Coordinates of C-alpha atoms in Angstrom, one line a residue:
M1 CA 235.6 268.4 314.4
G2 CA 236.5 265.6 313.2
A3 CA 238.8 265.1 315.6
T4 CA 236.7 265.5 318.6
I5 CA 233.8 262.6 317.2
S6 CA 237.0 260.3 316.8
T7 CA 237.8 261.6 320.3
C8 CA 234.6 260.3 321.6
W9 CA 234.0 257.3 319.7
E10 CA 237.6 256.2 321.1
A11 CA 235.7 256.7 324.1
L12 CA 232.8 254.4 323.9
P13 CA 232.5 250.8 325.1
S14 CA 234.4 247.8 323.3
A15 CA 232.0 245.9 322.2
T16 CA 233.4 242.9 324.7
E17 CA 232.8 245.4 327.6
L18 CA 229.3 245.8 327.0
F19 CA 228.4 241.9 326.0
P20 CA 227.4 241.4 328.6
P21 CA 228.0 244.6 330.5
T22 CA 231.7 245.5 332.8
P23 CA 231.4 246.1 336.3
A24 CA 233.2 249.2 334.9
V25 CA 230.1 249.7 332.2
Y26 CA 227.2 248.6 334.4
T27 CA 227.0 252.0 336.2
P28 CA 226.6 253.9 332.9
I29 CA 224.6 252.2 331.3
L30 CA 222.5 252.2 334.7
C31 CA 222.2 255.7 334.5
C32 CA 221.3 256.5 331.9
F33 CA 219.0 254.9 331.9
Q34 CA 217.1 255.7 335.3
Y35 CA 216.7 259.2 332.9
F36 CA 214.3 257.8 330.5
P37 CA 210.7 259.4 331.8
L38 CA 212.8 263.1 330.3
I39 CA 212.5 261.6 327.1
T40 CA 208.8 260.3 327.8
V41 CA 207.5 264.5 327.6
V42 CA 208.1 264.3 324.3
Q43 CA 205.2 261.3 324.2
W44 CA 202.9 264.0 325.8
I45 CA 203.7 266.6 323.6
L46 CA 203.5 264.4 320.3
S47 CA 200.7 261.8 319.8
W48 CA 202.5 260.8 316.7
H49 CA 203.3 256.5 317.2
P50 CA 202.9 254.5 314.3
A51 CA 201.8 251.7 315.4
G52 CA 199.0 249.5 315.9
K53 CA 195.8 250.8 315.7
T54 CA 197.6 254.4 315.6
S55 CA 199.5 253.0 312.8
S56 CA 199.9 254.4 309.2
Q57 CA 200.7 253.6 305.9
S58 CA 204.7 254.3 305.1
I59 CA 207.2 252.6 303.0
F60 CA 209.6 252.2 306.6
N61 CA 206.6 250.5 307.8
I62 CA 207.2 246.4 309.1
P63 CA 204.9 244.0 309.2
G64 CA 203.1 243.8 312.5
R65 CA 204.1 240.9 313.8
I66 CA 207.0 240.3 312.6
A67 CA 208.2 244.3 314.2
W68 CA 206.5 243.6 317.2
S69 CA 207.9 239.8 317.8
A70 CA 211.7 241.4 317.0
M71 CA 211.3 244.3 319.1
E72 CA 210.4 242.2 322.8
I73 CA 212.9 239.4 321.9
V74 CA 215.8 241.8 321.9
G75 CA 215.2 241.2 326.0
P76 CA 215.6 237.9 326.9
I77 CA 217.6 237.5 324.4
N78 CA 219.9 239.9 326.3
L79 CA 219.7 239.0 329.0
I80 CA 219.9 235.0 328.9
Y81 CA 223.7 235.6 326.8
C82 CA 224.4 238.2 329.6
M83 CA 224.1 235.5 332.3
V84 CA 225.5 232.5 331.4
T85 CA 229.0 234.1 329.4
P86 CA 231.1 233.8 331.7
S87 CA 233.3 237.4 333.5
P88 CA 235.8 237.3 335.5
Y89 CA 233.7 239.5 337.6
A90 CA 230.8 237.8 338.6
P91 CA 229.7 234.0 339.5
S92 CA 229.0 231.3 336.7
F93 CA 225.4 231.0 336.1
T94 CA 225.6 227.4 337.6
D95 CA 226.3 229.6 341.1
L96 CA 224.2 231.9 341.2
P97 CA 221.6 231.7 343.9
V98 CA 218.5 230.6 342.9
S99 CA 216.0 233.5 343.8
N100 CA 218.8 235.5 341.5
I101 CA 217.9 233.1 338.5
L102 CA 214.4 233.2 339.6
I103 CA 213.7 237.1 339.2
A104 CA 215.6 236.5 335.8
T105 CA 212.8 233.0 334.9
L106 CA 209.9 235.5 335.6
Y107 CA 211.3 238.2 333.3
C108 CA 211.6 235.8 329.9
T109 CA 208.3 234.3 331.2
H110 CA 206.6 237.7 330.7
Y111 CA 207.9 237.8 327.6
V112 CA 207.9 234.4 326.2
N113 CA 204.3 235.8 325.7
R114 CA 205.3 239.5 324.4
A115 CA 207.0 239.2 321.8
I116 CA 206.0 234.9 321.2
I117 CA 202.4 234.0 321.8
S118 CA 200.5 236.9 322.0
P119 CA 202.1 237.7 318.1
F120 CA 201.2 234.3 316.1
F121 CA 199.6 232.6 318.6
S122 CA 196.2 234.8 319.9
A123 CA 196.2 238.5 318.4
P124 CA 194.0 238.6 314.9
S125 CA 196.4 240.6 313.2
M126 CA 199.0 243.2 314.2
S127 CA 198.9 246.3 311.8
P128 CA 202.2 247.0 310.6
I129 CA 205.0 249.1 313.3
H130 CA 207.3 251.6 311.8
V131 CA 210.8 250.9 311.9
A132 CA 211.6 254.4 314.4
I133 CA 209.3 252.7 316.8
M134 CA 210.8 249.5 316.4
S135 CA 213.4 249.8 316.6
S136 CA 213.4 252.7 319.7
A137 CA 211.6 249.5 321.3
M138 CA 214.6 247.3 321.1
L139 CA 217.0 249.4 322.3
F140 CA 214.6 249.7 325.0
N141 CA 215.0 246.0 326.0
W142 CA 218.9 246.0 325.6
F143 CA 219.2 248.9 328.2
N144 CA 216.8 247.3 330.4
S145 CA 217.9 243.4 330.0
A146 CA 222.4 244.9 330.4
C147 CA 220.7 246.7 333.6
L148 CA 218.1 244.1 334.9
A149 CA 221.4 241.1 333.9
G150 CA 224.2 243.2 336.2
W151 CA 222.3 243.5 339.3
L152 CA 220.7 239.2 338.8
R153 CA 224.5 238.4 338.0
G154 CA 225.6 239.2 341.8
Y155 CA 227.2 242.9 340.3
T156 CA 227.2 245.5 344.0
M157 CA 226.6 248.6 342.9
P158 CA 226.7 251.8 346.0
T159 CA 224.3 254.6 345.1
I160 CA 224.0 258.4 346.1
P161 CA 221.7 258.5 348.6
S162 CA 222.3 255.3 350.2
F163 CA 220.2 254.8 353.5
H164 CA 221.9 251.5 354.4
T165 CA 224.0 250.9 357.0
A166 CA 227.0 249.3 355.1
S167 CA 227.8 251.9 352.2
S168 CA 227.0 248.7 349.3
G169 CA 223.9 249.4 350.4
I170 CA 223.7 245.5 351.2
P171 CA 221.0 245.0 354.5
S172 CA 223.0 244.4 357.5
S173 CA 220.7 241.6 358.0
R174 CA 218.3 238.7 356.8
S175 CA 214.9 239.4 358.7
T176 CA 211.6 238.6 358.9
V177 CA 210.5 241.3 356.0
A178 CA 213.0 240.9 354.3
D179 CA 211.5 237.1 353.8
F180 CA 207.9 238.2 352.9
I181 CA 208.4 240.7 350.6
P182 CA 209.2 238.1 347.7
V183 CA 206.8 235.6 348.7
V184 CA 203.9 238.7 348.2
G185 CA 206.1 240.0 344.4
V186 CA 205.7 236.5 343.0
I187 CA 202.5 236.4 343.6
V188 CA 201.7 240.6 342.6
F189 CA 203.6 239.6 339.6
A190 CA 202.1 236.7 338.4
M191 CA 198.3 237.7 339.4
G192 CA 199.6 240.9 337.1
M193 CA 200.3 238.9 334.6
A194 CA 197.6 237.4 334.1
G195 CA 195.4 240.1 334.9
N196 CA 197.5 241.4 331.7
I197 CA 197.3 238.4 330.1
Y198 CA 193.2 237.6 330.5
S199 CA 192.3 241.9 329.3
E200 CA 194.1 242.1 325.3
T201 CA 192.7 238.5 325.4
A202 CA 189.5 239.9 325.3
L203 CA 190.2 242.9 323.3
F204 CA 191.9 240.2 321.3
Q205 CA 187.7 238.1 321.3
L206 CA 186.1 241.4 321.1
R207 CA 188.1 242.3 317.1
R208 CA 187.5 239.0 316.3
E209 CA 183.2 239.1 316.9
E210 CA 183.5 242.5 315.3
A211 CA 185.6 241.7 312.1
E212 CA 182.4 238.8 311.6
K213 CA 180.0 240.8 311.7
R214 CA 181.2 242.7 308.9
T215 CA 181.5 240.3 307.0
A216 CA 178.0 238.7 307.8
K217 CA 177.3 242.2 306.8
K218 CA 179.1 242.9 303.7
T219 CA 179.0 246.0 303.9
D220 CA 181.0 248.0 300.4
D221 CA 182.9 250.8 303.1
E222 CA 183.7 249.2 305.3
T223 CA 184.9 245.9 304.4
P224 CA 187.4 243.7 306.8
G225 CA 190.4 243.7 305.1
R226 CA 189.6 246.4 302.5
Q227 CA 193.5 248.1 303.1
G228 CA 195.9 245.5 301.0
S229 CA 196.1 242.7 303.4
G230 CA 194.0 239.5 303.0
N231 CA 193.1 239.1 307.0
K232 CA 189.9 240.0 307.2
F233 CA 190.5 241.5 311.0
H234 CA 192.8 244.1 309.1
K235 CA 191.9 247.2 311.3
V236 CA 189.0 246.3 312.6
Y237 CA 189.1 247.9 315.9
V238 CA 186.3 248.4 318.6
V239 CA 186.0 250.6 321.9
P240 CA 185.6 247.6 324.7
P241 CA 181.9 247.9 326.3
S242 CA 182.1 249.2 329.6
R243 CA 181.5 245.8 331.4
G244 CA 183.8 243.2 333.0
V245 CA 188.2 244.8 333.2
F246 CA 186.6 247.6 331.1
R247 CA 184.0 248.5 332.7
Y248 CA 186.4 252.0 334.5
I249 CA 189.3 252.2 332.5
L250 CA 190.7 251.6 329.1
Y251 CA 193.5 249.9 329.7
P252 CA 193.5 247.8 332.2
H253 CA 196.2 245.9 330.6
Y254 CA 198.4 248.5 330.5
V255 CA 197.5 248.6 334.3
F256 CA 197.5 244.3 334.8
E257 CA 201.5 245.0 333.0
W258 CA 202.7 248.0 335.6
L259 CA 201.4 246.1 338.6
E260 CA 203.2 242.7 337.3
W261 CA 206.8 245.1 337.0
I262 CA 205.6 245.7 340.2
G263 CA 205.6 242.1 341.8
F264 CA 208.7 242.0 339.2
A265 CA 210.4 244.3 341.4
L266 CA 209.4 243.4 345.2
A267 CA 210.6 240.2 344.3
G268 CA 213.5 240.5 343.8
T269 CA 213.8 242.2 347.0
A270 CA 216.0 238.5 347.3
V271 CA 218.0 239.0 344.8
V272 CA 221.7 238.3 346.3
P273 CA 224.3 240.3 345.6
F274 CA 228.1 239.7 344.0
S275 CA 229.5 240.4 347.2
A276 CA 227.5 238.6 349.8
L277 CA 228.5 235.3 347.6
P278 CA 229.6 232.2 349.5
T279 CA 233.4 232.3 349.6
S280 CA 233.8 229.5 347.4
V281 CA 231.9 230.7 344.3
S282 CA 233.5 234.4 344.9
T283 CA 236.3 235.3 341.8
S284 CA 239.5 236.9 342.2
S285 CA 237.8 240.3 340.8
V286 CA 234.8 241.8 342.7
G287 CA 232.2 242.6 340.9
I288 CA 231.7 245.9 342.7
A289 CA 230.1 249.1 339.8
P290 CA 231.5 252.6 340.8
P291 CA 229.1 254.0 342.0
L292 CA 225.7 255.6 340.8
R293 CA 224.2 259.5 342.2
L294 CA 220.5 258.1 342.1
A295 CA 217.7 260.0 339.9
P296 CA 215.3 262.2 341.6
W297 CA 212.8 260.9 341.7
L298 CA 214.0 257.6 342.8
V299 CA 215.1 258.0 346.2
P300 CA 211.9 257.4 347.9
A301 CA 212.0 253.4 347.1
A302 CA 216.4 253.7 348.0
W303 CA 214.4 255.7 351.0
A304 CA 212.7 252.7 351.8
A305 CA 214.6 249.9 350.9
G306 CA 216.9 251.3 353.5
K307 CA 214.4 251.5 355.7
L308 CA 212.8 248.2 356.1
D309 CA 215.9 247.1 355.6
V310 CA 216.0 244.8 352.4
S311 CA 219.0 245.0 349.5
L312 CA 217.1 247.4 346.8
P313 CA 216.3 246.3 343.7
L314 CA 217.5 249.3 342.0
P315 CA 217.4 248.4 337.7
A316 CA 214.1 246.5 338.4
V317 CA 212.4 249.7 340.3
I318 CA 214.0 251.7 336.9
F319 CA 211.8 249.7 335.4
V320 CA 209.1 249.5 337.0
V321 CA 209.7 253.9 336.4
N322 CA 209.7 253.9 333.2
A323 CA 207.0 251.6 331.9
V324 CA 204.3 254.0 333.5
T325 CA 205.7 257.2 332.0
N326 CA 206.5 255.4 328.4
M327 CA 202.8 253.9 328.8
L328 CA 200.9 256.2 330.6
P329 CA 200.7 258.5 327.4
H330 CA 200.1 256.1 324.8
A331 CA 196.9 255.5 327.4
R332 CA 196.4 259.0 327.0
W333 CA 196.2 259.5 323.1
G334 CA 194.8 256.3 322.5
R335 CA 191.2 257.6 324.9
K336 CA 191.9 260.7 322.6
W337 CA 191.7 258.5 319.5
Y338 CA 189.0 255.8 320.7
I339 CA 187.3 259.0 321.1
E340 CA 187.3 260.6 317.9
K341 CA 186.7 257.1 316.8
F342 CA 183.1 256.7 318.4
G343 CA 182.4 258.8 320.2
E344 CA 182.4 260.2 323.7
K345 CA 179.2 257.9 324.6
A346 CA 181.0 254.9 324.2
V347 CA 183.9 255.6 325.5
A348 CA 181.2 256.8 329.0
G349 CA 183.0 258.5 330.5
R350 CA 185.9 256.4 331.9
G351 CA 189.3 256.7 331.7
A352 CA 192.5 255.5 330.1
V353 CA 193.8 254.3 333.0
V354 CA 192.9 256.2 335.8
P355 CA 188.6 255.8 336.9
G356 CA 186.6 258.6 335.4
C357 CA 189.8 261.2 335.0
A358 CA 188.9 262.1 331.4
W359 CA 192.8 263.9 331.5
M360 CA 194.2 260.1 332.1

């Protein structure tokens, strides 16, 4: 047993191969991350999610603002580190095309809001988060940022199957469609981010107003901050009224975030792979990763990229799929929590993320 463990341990990549990932390690990381949706099956079965409004008392809890910031900041820190760290397998950061740097900027912009502005400036309070939730979110964001970093540094990775004429998956020519899609992507990303921030801000404002009402009434059984917190907004939650972005669904901020990452993936078709960079910025070591056999649910995206003759933004597509499959069960359990807390009448027949769908 000891020999087996030792052999497995020795087979793991070293820190220098992971930070940043080398081309040889990049493919296994991406391969693991593309199967994340299989893990989310557990989230459909178990409602246990000790964070936010469903958090509970535990010795393993971390203060909400600190835990949220920690798990969200991992992504941009790792992405920036991987992109600026010199590597023999990729050009230097200053030699990267503007399009690659722009995509990295979009990602970091999102997470500056998520890791700093939202927890410390926008949210009236944040319930404690269990260390297991914080740790798993940090791991998710590390995997995601590592996959994105290799892609944005220009690693070329053939996919199986590939629908491009070139085996490397690089489009054979630059078409009008290829120039148009990234522009649409940036617009969609901006719309999604604006909608996400607006929706969350509206929720925060509703919580503030409810806390102020409770404070004014000075009720004995529902005083804000009763549970050992000096923050009067602590554990004050409301079901959003059915108007505005909440007219048809309870979690528009989730849908807007998905829209944001779809735009990110569309914009990512402008990312220039290593093998397409000018010879003047090439290095002696070619940044070509081993081939990756795509998960079945990613094949349609590869087919569409081949049909449109654009680069496949595979890590960004994987991010979209993983974000949706991760957040969807949370939305479903969240709707159930709203019904248990406020009643079916308050929910008013709204779905979690699908209008009029009681199940979702």
